[in-house]
XYZ file of C-alpha atoms in Angstrom:
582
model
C -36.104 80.433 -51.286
C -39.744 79.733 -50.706
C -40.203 78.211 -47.350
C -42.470 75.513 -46.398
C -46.136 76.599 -44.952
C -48.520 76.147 -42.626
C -52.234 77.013 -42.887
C -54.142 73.857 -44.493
C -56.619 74.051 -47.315
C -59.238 73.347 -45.247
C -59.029 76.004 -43.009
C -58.823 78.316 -45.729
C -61.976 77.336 -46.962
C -63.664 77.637 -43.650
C -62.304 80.924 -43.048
C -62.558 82.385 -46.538
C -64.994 84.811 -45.375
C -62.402 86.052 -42.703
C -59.651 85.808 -45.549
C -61.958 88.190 -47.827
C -62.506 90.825 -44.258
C -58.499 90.845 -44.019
C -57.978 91.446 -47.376
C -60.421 94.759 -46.729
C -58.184 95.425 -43.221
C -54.860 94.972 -45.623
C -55.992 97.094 -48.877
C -57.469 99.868 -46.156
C -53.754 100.337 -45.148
C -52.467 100.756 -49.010
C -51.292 104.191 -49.294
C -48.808 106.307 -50.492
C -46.681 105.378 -47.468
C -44.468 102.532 -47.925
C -44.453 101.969 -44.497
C -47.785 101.159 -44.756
C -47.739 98.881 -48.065
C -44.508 96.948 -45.942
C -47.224 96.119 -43.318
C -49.322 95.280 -45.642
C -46.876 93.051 -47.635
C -45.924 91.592 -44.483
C -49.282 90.398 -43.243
C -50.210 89.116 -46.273
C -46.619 86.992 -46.645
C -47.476 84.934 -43.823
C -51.201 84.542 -44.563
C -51.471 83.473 -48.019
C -47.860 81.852 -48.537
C -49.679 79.795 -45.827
C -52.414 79.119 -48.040
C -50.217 78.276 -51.084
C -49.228 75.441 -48.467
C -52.348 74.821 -47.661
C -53.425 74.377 -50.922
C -50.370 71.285 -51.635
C -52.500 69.641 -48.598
C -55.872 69.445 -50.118
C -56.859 65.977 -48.799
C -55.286 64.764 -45.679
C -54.605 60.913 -45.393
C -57.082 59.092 -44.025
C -57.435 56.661 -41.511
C -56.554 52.777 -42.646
C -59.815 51.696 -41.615
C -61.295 54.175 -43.783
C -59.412 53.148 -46.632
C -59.772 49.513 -46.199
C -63.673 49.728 -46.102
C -63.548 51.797 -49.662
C -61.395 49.273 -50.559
C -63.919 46.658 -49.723
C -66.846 48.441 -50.975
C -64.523 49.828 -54.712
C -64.317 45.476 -54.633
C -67.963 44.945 -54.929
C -68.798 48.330 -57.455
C -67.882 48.647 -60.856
C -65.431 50.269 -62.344
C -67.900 53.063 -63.639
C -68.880 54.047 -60.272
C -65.658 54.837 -58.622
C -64.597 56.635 -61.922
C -67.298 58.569 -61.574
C -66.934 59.342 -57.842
C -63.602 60.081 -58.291
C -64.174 62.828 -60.984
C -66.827 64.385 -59.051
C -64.833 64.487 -56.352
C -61.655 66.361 -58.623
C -64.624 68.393 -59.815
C -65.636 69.829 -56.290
C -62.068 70.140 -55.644
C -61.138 72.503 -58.039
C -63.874 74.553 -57.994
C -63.727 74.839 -54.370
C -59.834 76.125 -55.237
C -60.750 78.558 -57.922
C -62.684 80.266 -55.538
C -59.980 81.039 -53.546
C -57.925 82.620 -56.815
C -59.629 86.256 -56.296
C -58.666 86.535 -52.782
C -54.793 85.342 -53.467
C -54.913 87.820 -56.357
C -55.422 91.023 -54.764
C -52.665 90.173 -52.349
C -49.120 90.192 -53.742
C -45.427 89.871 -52.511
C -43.678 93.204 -52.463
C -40.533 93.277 -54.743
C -38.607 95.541 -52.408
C -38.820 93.446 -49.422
C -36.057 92.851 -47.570
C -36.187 88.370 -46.722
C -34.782 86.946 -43.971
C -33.115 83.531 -43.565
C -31.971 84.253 -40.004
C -33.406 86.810 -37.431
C -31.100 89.784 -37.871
C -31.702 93.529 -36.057
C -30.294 96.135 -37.985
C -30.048 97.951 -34.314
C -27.591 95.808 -33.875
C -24.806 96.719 -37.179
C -22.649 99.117 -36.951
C -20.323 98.859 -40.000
C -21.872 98.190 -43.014
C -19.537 96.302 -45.807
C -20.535 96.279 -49.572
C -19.087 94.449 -52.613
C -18.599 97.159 -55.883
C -20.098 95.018 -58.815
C -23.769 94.099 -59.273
C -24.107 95.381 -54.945
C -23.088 99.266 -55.491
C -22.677 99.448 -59.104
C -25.984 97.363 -61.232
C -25.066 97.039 -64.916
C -27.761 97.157 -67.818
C -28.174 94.347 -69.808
C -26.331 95.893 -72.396
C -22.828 94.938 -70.538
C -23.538 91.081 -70.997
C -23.969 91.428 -74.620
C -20.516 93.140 -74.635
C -19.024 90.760 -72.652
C -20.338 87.608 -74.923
C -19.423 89.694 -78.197
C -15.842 90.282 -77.081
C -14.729 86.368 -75.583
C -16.155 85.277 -78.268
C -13.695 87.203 -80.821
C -10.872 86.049 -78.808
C -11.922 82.658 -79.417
C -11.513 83.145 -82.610
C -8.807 85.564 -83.171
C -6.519 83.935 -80.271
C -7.655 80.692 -80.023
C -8.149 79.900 -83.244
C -11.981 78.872 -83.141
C -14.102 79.007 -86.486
C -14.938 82.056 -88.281
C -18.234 80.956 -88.174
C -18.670 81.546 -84.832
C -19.571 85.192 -85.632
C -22.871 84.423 -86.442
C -23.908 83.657 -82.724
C -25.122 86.789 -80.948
C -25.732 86.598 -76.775
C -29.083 85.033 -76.136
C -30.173 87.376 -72.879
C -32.912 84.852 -71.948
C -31.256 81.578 -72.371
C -29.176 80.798 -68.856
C -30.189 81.489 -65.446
C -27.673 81.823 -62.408
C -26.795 78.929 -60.174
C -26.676 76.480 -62.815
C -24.450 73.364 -63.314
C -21.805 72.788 -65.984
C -20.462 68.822 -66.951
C -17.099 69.567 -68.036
C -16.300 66.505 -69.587
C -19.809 65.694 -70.884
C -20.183 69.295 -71.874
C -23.957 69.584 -70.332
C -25.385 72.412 -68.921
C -28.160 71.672 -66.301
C -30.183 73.205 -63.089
C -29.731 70.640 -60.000
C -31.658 70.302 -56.444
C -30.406 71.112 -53.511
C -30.200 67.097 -52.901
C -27.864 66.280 -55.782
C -30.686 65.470 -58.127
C -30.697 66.981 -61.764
C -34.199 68.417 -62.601
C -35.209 66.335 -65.798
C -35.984 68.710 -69.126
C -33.427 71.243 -67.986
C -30.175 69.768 -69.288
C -28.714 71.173 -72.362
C -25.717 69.905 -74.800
C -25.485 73.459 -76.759
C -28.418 75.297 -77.271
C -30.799 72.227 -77.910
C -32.142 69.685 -74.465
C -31.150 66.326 -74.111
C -33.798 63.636 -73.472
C -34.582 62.878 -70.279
C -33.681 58.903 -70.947
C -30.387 59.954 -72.440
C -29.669 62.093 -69.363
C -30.882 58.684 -66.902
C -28.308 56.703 -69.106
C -25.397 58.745 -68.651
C -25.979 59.474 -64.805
C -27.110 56.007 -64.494
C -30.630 57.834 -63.183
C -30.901 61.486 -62.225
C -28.629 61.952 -59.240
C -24.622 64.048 -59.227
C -22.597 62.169 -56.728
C -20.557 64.207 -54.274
C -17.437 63.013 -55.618
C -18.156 64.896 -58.501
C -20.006 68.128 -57.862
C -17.980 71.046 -57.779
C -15.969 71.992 -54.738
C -16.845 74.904 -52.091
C -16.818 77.774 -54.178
C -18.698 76.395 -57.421
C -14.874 75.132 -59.203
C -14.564 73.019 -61.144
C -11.115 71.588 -59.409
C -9.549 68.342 -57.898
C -11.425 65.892 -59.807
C -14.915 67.239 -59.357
C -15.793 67.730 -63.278
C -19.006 70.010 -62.304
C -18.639 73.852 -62.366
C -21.604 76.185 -60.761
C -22.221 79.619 -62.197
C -22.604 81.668 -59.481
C -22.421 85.466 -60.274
C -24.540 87.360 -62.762
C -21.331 87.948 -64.948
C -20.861 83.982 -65.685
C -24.379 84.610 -67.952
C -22.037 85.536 -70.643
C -19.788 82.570 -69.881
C -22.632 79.956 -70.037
C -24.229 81.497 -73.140
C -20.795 81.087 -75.044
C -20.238 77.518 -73.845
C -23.690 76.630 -75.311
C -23.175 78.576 -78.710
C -19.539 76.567 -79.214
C -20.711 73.767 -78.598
C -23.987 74.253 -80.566
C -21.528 75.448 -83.569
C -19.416 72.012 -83.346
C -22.293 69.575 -83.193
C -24.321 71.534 -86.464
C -21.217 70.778 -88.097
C -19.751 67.929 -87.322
C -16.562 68.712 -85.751
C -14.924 66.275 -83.206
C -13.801 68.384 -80.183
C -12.336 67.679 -76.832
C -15.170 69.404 -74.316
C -12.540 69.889 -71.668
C -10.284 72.076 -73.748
C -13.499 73.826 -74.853
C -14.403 74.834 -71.689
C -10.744 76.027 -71.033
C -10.832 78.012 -73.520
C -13.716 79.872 -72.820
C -13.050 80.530 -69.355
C -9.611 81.963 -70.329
C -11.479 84.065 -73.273
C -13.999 85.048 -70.666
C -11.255 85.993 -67.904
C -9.172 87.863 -70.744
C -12.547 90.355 -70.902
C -12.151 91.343 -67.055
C -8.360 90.787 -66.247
C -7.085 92.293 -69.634
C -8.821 95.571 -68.874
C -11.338 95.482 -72.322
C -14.533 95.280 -69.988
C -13.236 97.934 -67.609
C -12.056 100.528 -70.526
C -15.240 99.443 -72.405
C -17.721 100.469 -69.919
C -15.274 103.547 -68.664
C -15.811 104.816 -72.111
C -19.610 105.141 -72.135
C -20.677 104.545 -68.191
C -24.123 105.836 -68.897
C -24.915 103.154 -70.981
C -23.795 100.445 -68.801
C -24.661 101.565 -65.235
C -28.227 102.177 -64.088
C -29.781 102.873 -61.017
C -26.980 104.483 -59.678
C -29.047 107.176 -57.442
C -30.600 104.371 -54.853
C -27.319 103.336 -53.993
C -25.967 107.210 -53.400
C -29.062 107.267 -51.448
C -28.829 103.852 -48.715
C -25.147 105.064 -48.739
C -26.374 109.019 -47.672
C -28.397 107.091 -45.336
C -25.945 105.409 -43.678
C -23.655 107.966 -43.459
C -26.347 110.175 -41.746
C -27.351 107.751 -39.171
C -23.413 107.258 -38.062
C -22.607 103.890 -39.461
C -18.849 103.016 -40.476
C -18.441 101.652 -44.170
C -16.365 100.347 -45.833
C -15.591 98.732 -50.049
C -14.008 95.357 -51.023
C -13.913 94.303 -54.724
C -12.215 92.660 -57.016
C -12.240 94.923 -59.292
C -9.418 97.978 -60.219
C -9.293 101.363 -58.526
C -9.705 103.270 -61.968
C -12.868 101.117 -63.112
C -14.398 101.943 -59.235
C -13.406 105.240 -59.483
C -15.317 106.055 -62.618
C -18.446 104.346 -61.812
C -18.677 105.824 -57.961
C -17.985 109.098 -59.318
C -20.832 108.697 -61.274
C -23.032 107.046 -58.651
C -22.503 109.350 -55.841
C -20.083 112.110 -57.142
C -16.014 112.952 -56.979
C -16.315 113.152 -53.032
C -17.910 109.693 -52.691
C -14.486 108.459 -50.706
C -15.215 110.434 -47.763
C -18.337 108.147 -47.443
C -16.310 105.355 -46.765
C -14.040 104.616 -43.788
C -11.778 101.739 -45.707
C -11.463 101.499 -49.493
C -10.029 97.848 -50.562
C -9.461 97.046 -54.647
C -8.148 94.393 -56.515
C -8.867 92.105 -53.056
C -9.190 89.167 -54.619
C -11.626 87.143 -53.025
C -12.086 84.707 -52.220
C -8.585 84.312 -51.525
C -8.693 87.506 -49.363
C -11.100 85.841 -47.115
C -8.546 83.016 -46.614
C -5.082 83.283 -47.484
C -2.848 85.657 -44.180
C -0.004 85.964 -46.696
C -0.987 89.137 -48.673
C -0.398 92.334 -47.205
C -2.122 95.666 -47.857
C -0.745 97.581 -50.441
C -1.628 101.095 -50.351
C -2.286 102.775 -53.963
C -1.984 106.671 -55.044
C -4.757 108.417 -57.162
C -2.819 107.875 -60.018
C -2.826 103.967 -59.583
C 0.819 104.250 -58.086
C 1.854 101.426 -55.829
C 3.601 102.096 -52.214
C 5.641 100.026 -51.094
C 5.881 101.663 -47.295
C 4.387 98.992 -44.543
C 0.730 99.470 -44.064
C -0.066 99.954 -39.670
C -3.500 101.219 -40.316
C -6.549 101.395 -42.646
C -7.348 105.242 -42.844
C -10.175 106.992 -44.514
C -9.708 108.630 -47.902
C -6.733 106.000 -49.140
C -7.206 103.240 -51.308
C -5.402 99.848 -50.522
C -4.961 96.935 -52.689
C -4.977 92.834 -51.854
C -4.436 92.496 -48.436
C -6.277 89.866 -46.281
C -9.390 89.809 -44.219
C -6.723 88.566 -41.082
C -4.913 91.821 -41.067
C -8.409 93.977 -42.078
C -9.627 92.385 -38.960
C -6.682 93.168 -36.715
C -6.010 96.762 -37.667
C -9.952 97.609 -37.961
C -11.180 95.506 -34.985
C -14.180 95.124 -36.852
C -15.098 91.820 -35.851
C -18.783 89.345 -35.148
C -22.076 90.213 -35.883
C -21.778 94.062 -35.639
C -21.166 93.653 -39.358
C -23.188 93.715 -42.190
C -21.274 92.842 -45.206
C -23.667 92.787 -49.065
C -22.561 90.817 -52.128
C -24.582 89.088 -55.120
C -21.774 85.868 -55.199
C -23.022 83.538 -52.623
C -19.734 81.953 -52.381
C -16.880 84.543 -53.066
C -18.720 87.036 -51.244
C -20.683 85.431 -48.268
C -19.379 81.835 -47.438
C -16.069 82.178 -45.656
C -17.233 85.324 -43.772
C -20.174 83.761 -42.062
C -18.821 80.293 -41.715
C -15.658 81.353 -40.327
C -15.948 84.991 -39.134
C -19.644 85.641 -37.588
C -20.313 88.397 -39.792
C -23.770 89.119 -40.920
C -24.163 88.803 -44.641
C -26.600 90.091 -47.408
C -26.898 88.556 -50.449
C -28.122 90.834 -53.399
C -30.009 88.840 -56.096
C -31.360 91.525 -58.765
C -33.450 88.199 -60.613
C -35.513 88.535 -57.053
C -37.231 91.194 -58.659
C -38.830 89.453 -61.949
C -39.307 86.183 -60.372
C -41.786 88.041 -57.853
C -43.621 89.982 -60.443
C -44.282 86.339 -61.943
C -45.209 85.188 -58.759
C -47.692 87.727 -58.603
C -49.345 87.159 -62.034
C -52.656 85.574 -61.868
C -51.574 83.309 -64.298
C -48.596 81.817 -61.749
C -51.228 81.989 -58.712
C -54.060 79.866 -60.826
C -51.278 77.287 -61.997
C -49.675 77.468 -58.257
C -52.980 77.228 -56.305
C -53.931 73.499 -58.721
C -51.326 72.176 -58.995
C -50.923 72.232 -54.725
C -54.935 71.044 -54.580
C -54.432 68.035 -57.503
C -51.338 66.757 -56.290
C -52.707 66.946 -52.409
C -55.998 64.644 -54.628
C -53.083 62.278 -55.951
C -51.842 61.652 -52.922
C -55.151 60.824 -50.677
C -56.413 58.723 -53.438
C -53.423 57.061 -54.440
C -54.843 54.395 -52.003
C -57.493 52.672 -54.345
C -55.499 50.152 -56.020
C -58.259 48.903 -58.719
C -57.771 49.463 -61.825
C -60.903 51.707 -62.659
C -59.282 54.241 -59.502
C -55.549 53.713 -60.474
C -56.285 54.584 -64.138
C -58.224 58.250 -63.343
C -54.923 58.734 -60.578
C -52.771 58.142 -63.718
C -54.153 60.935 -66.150
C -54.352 63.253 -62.850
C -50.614 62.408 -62.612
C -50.357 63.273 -66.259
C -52.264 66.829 -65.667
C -49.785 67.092 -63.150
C -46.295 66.662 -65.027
C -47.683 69.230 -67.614
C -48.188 71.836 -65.404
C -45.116 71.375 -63.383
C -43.370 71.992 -67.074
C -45.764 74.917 -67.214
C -44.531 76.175 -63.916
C -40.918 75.881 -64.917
C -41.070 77.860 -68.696
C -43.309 80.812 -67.223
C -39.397 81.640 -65.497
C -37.342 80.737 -67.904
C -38.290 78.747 -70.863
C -35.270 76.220 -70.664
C -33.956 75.997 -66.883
C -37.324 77.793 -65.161
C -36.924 79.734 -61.439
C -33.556 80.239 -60.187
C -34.892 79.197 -56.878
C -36.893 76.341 -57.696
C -37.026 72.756 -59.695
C -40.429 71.779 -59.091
C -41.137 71.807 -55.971
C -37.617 71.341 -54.233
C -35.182 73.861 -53.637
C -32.533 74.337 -55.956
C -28.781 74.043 -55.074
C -28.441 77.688 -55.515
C -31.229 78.123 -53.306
C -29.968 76.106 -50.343
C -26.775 77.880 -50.430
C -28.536 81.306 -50.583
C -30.509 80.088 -47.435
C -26.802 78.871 -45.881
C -24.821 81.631 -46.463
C -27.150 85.005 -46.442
C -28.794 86.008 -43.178
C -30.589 88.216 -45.389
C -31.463 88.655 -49.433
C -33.263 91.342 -51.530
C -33.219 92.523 -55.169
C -31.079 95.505 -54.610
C -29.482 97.487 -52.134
C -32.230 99.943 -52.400
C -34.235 97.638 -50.282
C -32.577 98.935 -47.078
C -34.196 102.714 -48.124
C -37.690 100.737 -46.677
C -36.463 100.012 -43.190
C -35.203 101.960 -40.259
C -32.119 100.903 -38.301
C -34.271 99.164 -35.582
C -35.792 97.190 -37.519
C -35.304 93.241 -36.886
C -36.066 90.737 -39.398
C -37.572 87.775 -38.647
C -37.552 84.627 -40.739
C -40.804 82.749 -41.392
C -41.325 79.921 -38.604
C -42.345 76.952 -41.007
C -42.941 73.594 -39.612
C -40.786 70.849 -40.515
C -42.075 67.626 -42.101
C -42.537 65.872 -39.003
C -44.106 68.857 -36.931
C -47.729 69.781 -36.589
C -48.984 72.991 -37.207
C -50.239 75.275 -34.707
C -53.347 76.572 -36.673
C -56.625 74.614 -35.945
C -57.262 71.798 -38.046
C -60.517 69.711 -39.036
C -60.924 66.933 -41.195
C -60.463 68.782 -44.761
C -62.369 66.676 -46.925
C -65.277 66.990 -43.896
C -64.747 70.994 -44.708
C -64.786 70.735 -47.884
C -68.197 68.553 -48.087
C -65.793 66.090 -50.221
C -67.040 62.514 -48.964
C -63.739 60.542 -47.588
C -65.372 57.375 -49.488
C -67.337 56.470 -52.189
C -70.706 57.121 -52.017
C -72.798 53.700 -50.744
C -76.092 52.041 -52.074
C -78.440 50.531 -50.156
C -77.684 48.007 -52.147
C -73.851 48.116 -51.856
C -74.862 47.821 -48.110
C -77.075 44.676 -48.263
């Protein structure tokens, strides 16, 4: 999530010639080092995300005095005049931001940064705890078109669905993670992390619904509580929203949209709620029926990739005397086959405790289950479990009875998964372990952040709407009609901002400029969050991470501040005439 910044615009333009002798300092340290390109990255992450702030305050408010004697004086001129001041003044404002595009340019974010959303020192862990899928084990795109392909024959062949559904192939760019599902209204849409439903990004199939449609059904563009989903994204106990939280619901959404796209081309009357039913059952027959498992089994070279940086953090672990230990839901055979391949037949004696089939969330919760231990061959014991030893597998179980036979308990554990809420919630709302969320979609949404196409758009859009909001005061008509087209410039590239992601639902971490619900989870649940676990090859096992310090709305900042239209040589008023004087 991007935080909030600091450093205002006018600053930056006063010290733009101390911005340009940093950016010298920074580029001297690039080298083949990444230690040094992390210091680098580093420096320039608090500097110039400060200046993207900076930007969004172009024009500070101004005194009421002020404004009332431009009101008084905008009275008395005509209507040509302040149109004319005020474009000169949007004029010196954006050329006085361009300038500052070449220095924000040749300063990027680092994609294999590791972010922090609560101070955390690595000095600290001592066990580190991993999730199998999409954590240990990243799957090429390959396995979501596989996925689709498959619960979407079942549909037909078991569900009895249309033939015609064949003709619909898995659209890898349509859906993003995090987003919202209507079950009754059969809508998908991205929503804020205050309830609110980001206009333009609702979709009934594979086509959007107007935005006065959408205001209609809502009755304007806010979810109540009542009927969000619950905790863990569900769609349960009246709430008729479901969230799609994990990179394998992609499939799931893509399906939804494509049945529903199929239905309303032709004309077929259909209950959404059995719909959706039925395609979560199709999609849970792919994992729980074994077809996904034997599928990618079959032909793991196709389906896993990068499978050497996670034999590598794990090496590196296991070198610097950490404990580790495995808890998926997935089957021993299926984790067997793909960590055979990622690290090699010996990759058990890497980890301390080896739990399948766990569950979760459930395991996180529910002190029924005991530990079941499980042979090589996928034999179940049925002999009572007194201790977790290295080199056994165990199924089920709970995290109660991990915890009392491990003792592995508080903050001296690290524990990665890419689910927000299966993986993370329960264990550092109720548990105090530290948690690290993986989100591989970090990755391209930073290499678009570091386009100079997304910094000229970014940098603008910050400056105009800071314009909008200083001169918002000047209620004439002549003033209030060049604020309206400015407004107008500035809905069109918010909508540009949103398709450079993802051309119908835009960043996974964004919707405009709020944080999206996703995103405010992320920041609840994850001390930490990177692309991959590969991330933790760039640090040492000192190292502390420390969250940007942002100020809230109602703080000050602590950098020091003059009058930014004064910096800017941007007159505060309308220029005034003898005449106007007399």
């Amino acid at each position: 999530m991007m935080a909030p910044l600091s450093l205002s615009f006018s600053t930056l333009l006063k010290h733009k010639d101390s911005l340009h002798k940093l950016t010298s300092f920074c580029n001297a340290l690039q080298t083949q080092d990444f230690g040094s390109r992390l210091l680098r990255a580093r420096v320039w992450k608090r500097n110039f995300a400060a200046l993207s702030h900076g930007v969004g305050q172009l024009l500070a408010q101004q005194p009421s005095a002020k404004n009332y004697a431009a009101s008084a004086w905008i009275g008395s001129s005509s209507g040509q005049d302040i149109t004319k001041w005020l474009w000169s003044v949007y004029s010196d404002t954006k050329k006085q931001t361009e300038d500052l595009i070449p220095v924000i340019c040749t300063n990027s974010v680092n994609p294999d940064t590791i972010f922090a959303n609560n101070e955390m020192n690595l000095g600290d862990i001592e066990i580190y705890g991993f999730d199998y899928d999409y954590t240990l084990a990243f799957y090429s795109s390959q396995l979501h078109t596989l996925i689709f392909n498959i619960a979407r024959d079942i549909l037909i062949t078991e569900h009895r669905y249309p033939e015609g559904l064949r003709e619909y192939e898995y659209i890898p760019n349509f859906a993003v993670r995090g987003l919202h599902y209507d079950v009754q209204k059969a809508l998908l849409m991205k929503i804020d992390a205050f309830h609110y439903i980001q206009l333009g990004t609702v979709y009934r199939g594979l086509h959007p619904v107007p935005d006065e449609e959408v205001i209609a059904m809502y009755e304007g563009s806010h979810v109540p509580l009542e009927i969000m989903s619950d905790f863990y994204g569900k769609s349960s106990h009246g709430h008729t929203m479901k969230q799609y939280m994990d990179i394998f619901s992609l499939p799931e959404m893509t399906l939804l949209s494509c049945v529903n796209d199929f239905f309303m081309r032709h004309n077929i009357d259909y209950e959404p709620v059995h719909l959706y039913k039925d395609v979560k059952e199709a999609i849970g027959d792919v994992h729980v029926k074994g077809i996904m498992y034997r599928a990618v089994e079959a032909d793991i070279e196709k389906y896993i990739c990068y499978g050497e940086q996670s034999h590598a953090v794990l090496k590196k672990l296991s070198e610097n005397g950490k404990k580790m230990f495995l808890i998926t839901n997935s089957p021993f055979d299926f984790v067997d086959r793909g960590m055979n391949y990622i690290v090699g037949k010996d990759w058990r004696d890497l980890f301390d405790v080896v739990i399948v089939q766990a569950d979760k969330p459930g395991f996180f919760n529910d002190r029924r289950k005991p530990f079941r231990r499980v042979t090589d061959k996928g034999v179940l014991l049925w002999d009572r479990i007194h201790r977790l030893e290295k080199g056994q597998i165990y199924k089920q179980g709970n995290l109660y009875e991990f915890l009392r036979l491990t003792g592995w308990r508080g903050s001296k554990v690290l524990y990665f998964g890419d689910h927000i809420y299966s993986d993370l919630a329960d264990l550092t709302l109720k548990h105090g372990w530290r948690t690290g969320a993986i989100i591989p979609e970090l990755r391209k949404e930073i290499k678009i952040m570091n386009t100079e196409q997304y910094v000229h758009l970014m940098t603008w859009l910050q400056a105009l709407t800071g314009l909008i909001e200083h001169m918002q005061v000047y209620r004439d008509p002549a003033s209030q009609a060049v604020v309206q087209e400015w407004i107008k410039e500035r809905e069109t590239m918010r909508s540009q901002t949103k398709d450079i992601f993802n051309a119908q639902f835009g960043s996974l971490f964004r919707t405009y400029h709020n944080p999206t619900y996703f995103s405010r989870r992320l920041s609840r649940f994850a001390d930490i969050y990177m692309a991959s676990i590969s991330c933790l090859l760039n640090y040492d096992f000192q190292h502390t991470f420390f969250p940007r310090r942002t100020p809230l709305q109602h703080e000050s900042t602590f950098w020091p501040e003059q009058s930014p239209v004064a910096t800017m040589n941007i007159s505060s008023e309308p220029h005034r005439t003898k005449a106007d004087s007399d």
